[in-house]
């Protein structure tokens, strides 16, 4: 299942570690603090546990949003968007 990981982490070192974990799970960076990719439920849970251990839960936040393929096809990309080819096998282009 596609997963969005979005975070707001104050400390540089912790932020880098979370970023590295996301990359290690094969997620693609779509913005500085946003990753997207395909994870099974076990990997999604493991990433959540690892992120919780890395951050200060009193100040920082990490959101892990699962998204089904049908919903992903409805995503609107406005401006400088990420390359959906990196994340899915289909090219979906919307013109506004």
Short mmCIF file of N, CA and C in Angstrom, two decimals:
data_model
loop_
_atom_site.label_atom_id
_atom_site.label_comp_id
_atom_site.label_asym_id
_atom_site.label_seq_id
_atom_site.Cartn_x
_atom_site.Cartn_y
_atom_site.Cartn_z
N UNK A 1 0.85 -1.18 0.00
CA UNK A 1 0.00 0.00 0.00
C UNK A 1 0.89 1.24 0.00
N UNK A 2 0.45 2.26 -0.72
CA UNK A 2 1.18 3.51 -0.72
C UNK A 2 1.10 4.15 0.66
N UNK A 3 2.18 4.79 1.06
CA UNK A 3 2.25 5.42 2.37
C UNK A 3 2.90 6.79 2.23
N UNK A 4 2.27 7.78 2.82
CA UNK A 4 2.87 9.11 2.96
C UNK A 4 3.48 9.20 4.35
N UNK A 5 4.70 9.71 4.46
CA UNK A 5 5.32 9.99 5.75
C UNK A 5 5.63 11.48 5.76
N UNK A 6 5.06 12.17 6.71
CA UNK A 6 5.21 13.61 6.83
C UNK A 6 5.69 13.90 8.25
N UNK A 7 6.71 14.72 8.37
CA UNK A 7 7.21 14.97 9.72
C UNK A 7 7.58 16.43 9.94
N UNK A 8 7.56 16.81 11.22
CA UNK A 8 8.00 18.12 11.68
C UNK A 8 8.86 17.84 12.90
N UNK A 9 10.17 17.90 12.71
CA UNK A 9 11.13 17.53 13.75
C UNK A 9 12.09 18.68 13.97
N UNK A 10 12.23 19.12 15.21
CA UNK A 10 13.01 20.32 15.50
C UNK A 10 14.52 20.10 15.45
N UNK A 11 14.98 18.96 15.94
CA UNK A 11 16.43 18.71 16.02
C UNK A 11 16.96 18.13 14.70
N UNK A 12 18.04 18.75 14.20
CA UNK A 12 18.62 18.34 12.92
C UNK A 12 19.00 16.86 12.89
N UNK A 13 19.65 16.40 13.95
CA UNK A 13 20.13 15.02 13.97
C UNK A 13 18.99 14.01 13.91
N UNK A 14 17.95 14.25 14.70
CA UNK A 14 16.79 13.35 14.69
C UNK A 14 16.09 13.41 13.34
N UNK A 15 15.98 14.61 12.78
CA UNK A 15 15.34 14.77 11.48
C UNK A 15 16.10 14.00 10.40
N UNK A 16 17.42 14.04 10.44
CA UNK A 16 18.24 13.30 9.48
C UNK A 16 18.07 11.80 9.64
N UNK A 17 17.98 11.34 10.88
CA UNK A 17 17.80 9.91 11.14
C UNK A 17 16.45 9.41 10.62
N UNK A 18 15.40 10.19 10.80
CA UNK A 18 14.09 9.81 10.28
C UNK A 18 14.13 9.79 8.76
N UNK A 19 14.75 10.80 8.17
CA UNK A 19 14.90 10.84 6.72
C UNK A 19 15.65 9.62 6.21
N UNK A 20 16.72 9.26 6.88
CA UNK A 20 17.50 8.07 6.49
C UNK A 20 16.67 6.80 6.60
N UNK A 21 15.85 6.69 7.66
CA UNK A 21 15.01 5.51 7.83
C UNK A 21 14.01 5.40 6.67
N UNK A 22 13.41 6.54 6.32
CA UNK A 22 12.45 6.53 5.21
C UNK A 22 13.13 6.06 3.93
N UNK A 23 14.33 6.54 3.67
CA UNK A 23 15.07 6.12 2.48
C UNK A 23 15.41 4.63 2.55
N UNK A 24 15.78 4.15 3.74
CA UNK A 24 16.11 2.74 3.92
C UNK A 24 14.91 1.83 3.63
N UNK A 25 13.72 2.33 3.86
CA UNK A 25 12.51 1.56 3.56
C UNK A 25 12.08 1.70 2.10
N UNK A 26 12.89 2.42 1.32
CA UNK A 26 12.60 2.56 -0.10
C UNK A 26 11.62 3.65 -0.45
N UNK A 27 11.36 4.55 0.49
CA UNK A 27 10.45 5.66 0.22
C UNK A 27 11.17 6.75 -0.57
N UNK A 28 10.42 7.51 -1.34
CA UNK A 28 10.96 8.58 -2.17
C UNK A 28 10.63 9.93 -1.54
N UNK A 29 11.62 10.80 -1.50
CA UNK A 29 11.40 12.14 -0.96
C UNK A 29 10.65 12.96 -2.01
N UNK A 30 9.52 13.52 -1.60
CA UNK A 30 8.76 14.38 -2.50
C UNK A 30 8.83 15.84 -2.08
N UNK A 31 9.17 16.09 -0.85
CA UNK A 31 9.48 17.42 -0.34
C UNK A 31 10.46 17.22 0.81
N UNK A 32 10.96 18.31 1.38
CA UNK A 32 12.00 18.17 2.40
C UNK A 32 11.58 17.28 3.56
N UNK A 33 10.35 17.36 3.98
CA UNK A 33 9.91 16.54 5.12
C UNK A 33 8.72 15.66 4.75
N UNK A 34 8.67 15.24 3.49
CA UNK A 34 7.57 14.39 3.02
C UNK A 34 8.15 13.26 2.15
N UNK A 35 7.78 12.04 2.50
CA UNK A 35 8.19 10.87 1.73
C UNK A 35 6.96 10.11 1.29
N UNK A 36 7.11 9.36 0.19
CA UNK A 36 6.02 8.57 -0.35
C UNK A 36 6.57 7.28 -0.93
N UNK A 37 5.88 6.20 -0.71
CA UNK A 37 6.32 4.93 -1.29
C UNK A 37 5.39 3.80 -0.90
N UNK A 38 5.77 2.62 -1.31
CA UNK A 38 4.97 1.42 -1.10
C UNK A 38 5.54 0.63 0.08
N UNK A 39 4.73 0.42 1.10
CA UNK A 39 5.14 -0.37 2.27
C UNK A 39 4.04 -1.36 2.62
N UNK A 40 4.44 -2.56 3.02
CA UNK A 40 3.44 -3.49 3.56
C UNK A 40 3.14 -3.08 5.00
N UNK A 41 2.13 -3.68 5.59
CA UNK A 41 1.71 -3.26 6.93
C UNK A 41 2.78 -3.49 7.98
N UNK A 42 3.57 -4.56 7.85
CA UNK A 42 4.64 -4.81 8.83
C UNK A 42 5.71 -3.73 8.75
N UNK A 43 6.13 -3.37 7.53
CA UNK A 43 7.13 -2.32 7.39
C UNK A 43 6.60 -0.97 7.85
N UNK A 44 5.33 -0.70 7.57
CA UNK A 44 4.72 0.55 8.02
C UNK A 44 4.75 0.63 9.54
N UNK A 45 4.38 -0.46 10.21
CA UNK A 45 4.41 -0.48 11.67
C UNK A 45 5.83 -0.35 12.21
N UNK A 46 6.77 -1.05 11.58
CA UNK A 46 8.17 -0.98 12.02
C UNK A 46 8.74 0.42 11.87
N UNK A 47 8.43 1.07 10.74
CA UNK A 47 8.90 2.44 10.54
C UNK A 47 8.33 3.36 11.61
N UNK A 48 7.07 3.18 11.94
CA UNK A 48 6.46 3.99 13.00
C UNK A 48 7.15 3.81 14.33
N UNK A 49 7.46 2.58 14.69
CA UNK A 49 8.16 2.31 15.95
C UNK A 49 9.55 2.94 15.95
N UNK A 50 10.27 2.79 14.84
CA UNK A 50 11.61 3.37 14.74
C UNK A 50 11.57 4.89 14.85
N UNK A 51 10.61 5.51 14.18
CA UNK A 51 10.50 6.97 14.23
C UNK A 51 10.18 7.44 15.65
N UNK A 52 9.31 6.71 16.32
CA UNK A 52 8.96 7.08 17.69
C UNK A 52 10.18 7.05 18.60
N UNK A 53 11.09 6.11 18.36
CA UNK A 53 12.30 6.01 19.16
C UNK A 53 13.29 7.13 18.85
N UNK A 54 13.21 7.71 17.67
CA UNK A 54 14.18 8.72 17.23
C UNK A 54 13.81 10.16 17.59
N UNK A 55 12.53 10.41 17.77
CA UNK A 55 12.09 11.80 17.95
C UNK A 55 11.78 12.11 19.41
N UNK A 56 11.64 13.38 19.70
CA UNK A 56 11.15 13.85 20.99
C UNK A 56 9.63 13.98 20.84
N UNK A 57 8.90 13.02 21.39
CA UNK A 57 7.45 12.99 21.18
C UNK A 57 6.71 14.15 21.85
N UNK A 58 7.39 14.91 22.71
CA UNK A 58 6.78 16.08 23.32
C UNK A 58 6.83 17.30 22.40
N UNK A 59 7.76 17.29 21.43
CA UNK A 59 7.92 18.45 20.54
C UNK A 59 7.72 18.13 19.07
N UNK A 60 8.05 16.92 18.67
CA UNK A 60 8.08 16.56 17.25
C UNK A 60 6.87 15.73 16.86
N UNK A 61 6.68 15.61 15.54
CA UNK A 61 5.58 14.77 15.06
C UNK A 61 5.98 14.07 13.76
N UNK A 62 5.50 12.85 13.62
CA UNK A 62 5.65 12.07 12.40
C UNK A 62 4.28 11.49 12.09
N UNK A 63 3.81 11.74 10.87
CA UNK A 63 2.53 11.20 10.42
C UNK A 63 2.81 10.15 9.36
N UNK A 64 2.19 9.00 9.49
CA UNK A 64 2.30 7.94 8.49
C UNK A 64 0.88 7.65 8.01
N UNK A 65 0.62 8.07 6.77
CA UNK A 65 -0.72 7.94 6.19
C UNK A 65 -0.73 6.87 5.11
N UNK A 66 -1.46 5.77 5.30
CA UNK A 66 -1.64 4.82 4.21
C UNK A 66 -2.63 5.39 3.19
N UNK A 67 -2.43 5.05 1.93
CA UNK A 67 -3.31 5.54 0.87
C UNK A 67 -3.48 4.45 -0.18
N UNK A 68 -4.72 4.12 -0.48
CA UNK A 68 -4.96 3.10 -1.50
C UNK A 68 -4.71 3.68 -2.90
N UNK A 69 -4.54 2.80 -3.87
CA UNK A 69 -4.22 3.22 -5.24
C UNK A 69 -5.30 4.10 -5.84
N UNK A 70 -6.55 3.79 -5.56
CA UNK A 70 -7.65 4.58 -6.11
C UNK A 70 -7.59 6.02 -5.61
N UNK A 71 -7.30 6.21 -4.34
CA UNK A 71 -7.18 7.56 -3.79
C UNK A 71 -5.95 8.28 -4.34
N UNK A 72 -4.86 7.54 -4.53
CA UNK A 72 -3.64 8.14 -5.07
C UNK A 72 -3.88 8.69 -6.47
N UNK A 73 -4.69 8.00 -7.25
CA UNK A 73 -4.99 8.45 -8.60
C UNK A 73 -5.75 9.78 -8.61
N UNK A 74 -6.34 10.12 -7.47
CA UNK A 74 -7.10 11.37 -7.36
C UNK A 74 -6.27 12.53 -6.82
N UNK A 75 -5.02 12.29 -6.50
CA UNK A 75 -4.15 13.34 -5.97
C UNK A 75 -4.00 14.43 -7.02
N UNK A 76 -4.14 15.66 -6.61
CA UNK A 76 -3.95 16.80 -7.50
C UNK A 76 -2.55 17.35 -7.30
N UNK A 77 -1.81 17.46 -8.37
CA UNK A 77 -0.46 17.99 -8.33
C UNK A 77 -0.48 19.39 -8.92
N UNK A 78 -0.12 20.36 -8.11
CA UNK A 78 -0.15 21.75 -8.53
C UNK A 78 1.25 22.33 -8.34
N UNK A 79 1.77 22.98 -9.37
CA UNK A 79 3.10 23.56 -9.28
C UNK A 79 4.18 22.51 -9.48
N UNK A 80 5.27 22.65 -8.81
CA UNK A 80 6.42 21.75 -8.93
C UNK A 80 6.14 20.47 -8.16
N UNK A 81 5.57 19.51 -8.83
CA UNK A 81 5.17 18.27 -8.19
C UNK A 81 6.26 17.22 -8.31
N UNK A 82 6.13 16.18 -7.51
CA UNK A 82 7.05 15.05 -7.57
C UNK A 82 6.75 14.22 -8.80
N UNK A 83 7.65 13.35 -9.14
CA UNK A 83 7.50 12.48 -10.30
C UNK A 83 6.74 11.23 -9.89
N UNK A 84 5.49 11.15 -10.27
CA UNK A 84 4.67 9.99 -9.90
C UNK A 84 5.20 8.69 -10.48
N UNK A 85 5.98 8.77 -11.57
CA UNK A 85 6.57 7.56 -12.15
C UNK A 85 7.48 6.86 -11.15
N UNK A 86 8.09 7.61 -10.24
CA UNK A 86 8.98 7.02 -9.25
C UNK A 86 8.21 6.19 -8.23
N UNK A 87 6.94 6.49 -8.06
CA UNK A 87 6.16 5.86 -7.02
C UNK A 87 5.17 4.85 -7.57
N UNK A 88 4.62 5.09 -8.74
CA UNK A 88 3.64 4.16 -9.29
C UNK A 88 4.01 3.83 -10.73
N UNK A 89 3.43 2.77 -11.21
CA UNK A 89 3.72 2.33 -12.57
C UNK A 89 2.92 3.10 -13.61
N UNK A 90 1.94 3.85 -13.18
CA UNK A 90 1.10 4.58 -14.10
C UNK A 90 1.50 6.04 -14.14
N UNK A 91 1.34 6.64 -15.30
CA UNK A 91 1.52 8.08 -15.42
C UNK A 91 0.14 8.70 -15.39
N UNK A 92 -0.08 9.58 -14.43
CA UNK A 92 -1.36 10.23 -14.28
C UNK A 92 -1.13 11.73 -14.39
N UNK A 93 -1.69 12.33 -15.39
CA UNK A 93 -1.51 13.76 -15.59
C UNK A 93 -2.85 14.44 -15.55
N UNK A 94 -2.92 15.52 -14.80
CA UNK A 94 -4.15 16.31 -14.76
C UNK A 94 -3.80 17.73 -15.18
N UNK A 95 -4.63 18.27 -16.03
CA UNK A 95 -4.45 19.65 -16.43
C UNK A 95 -5.56 20.48 -15.84
N UNK A 96 -5.21 21.65 -15.33
CA UNK A 96 -6.18 22.51 -14.71
C UNK A 96 -6.42 23.72 -15.57
#
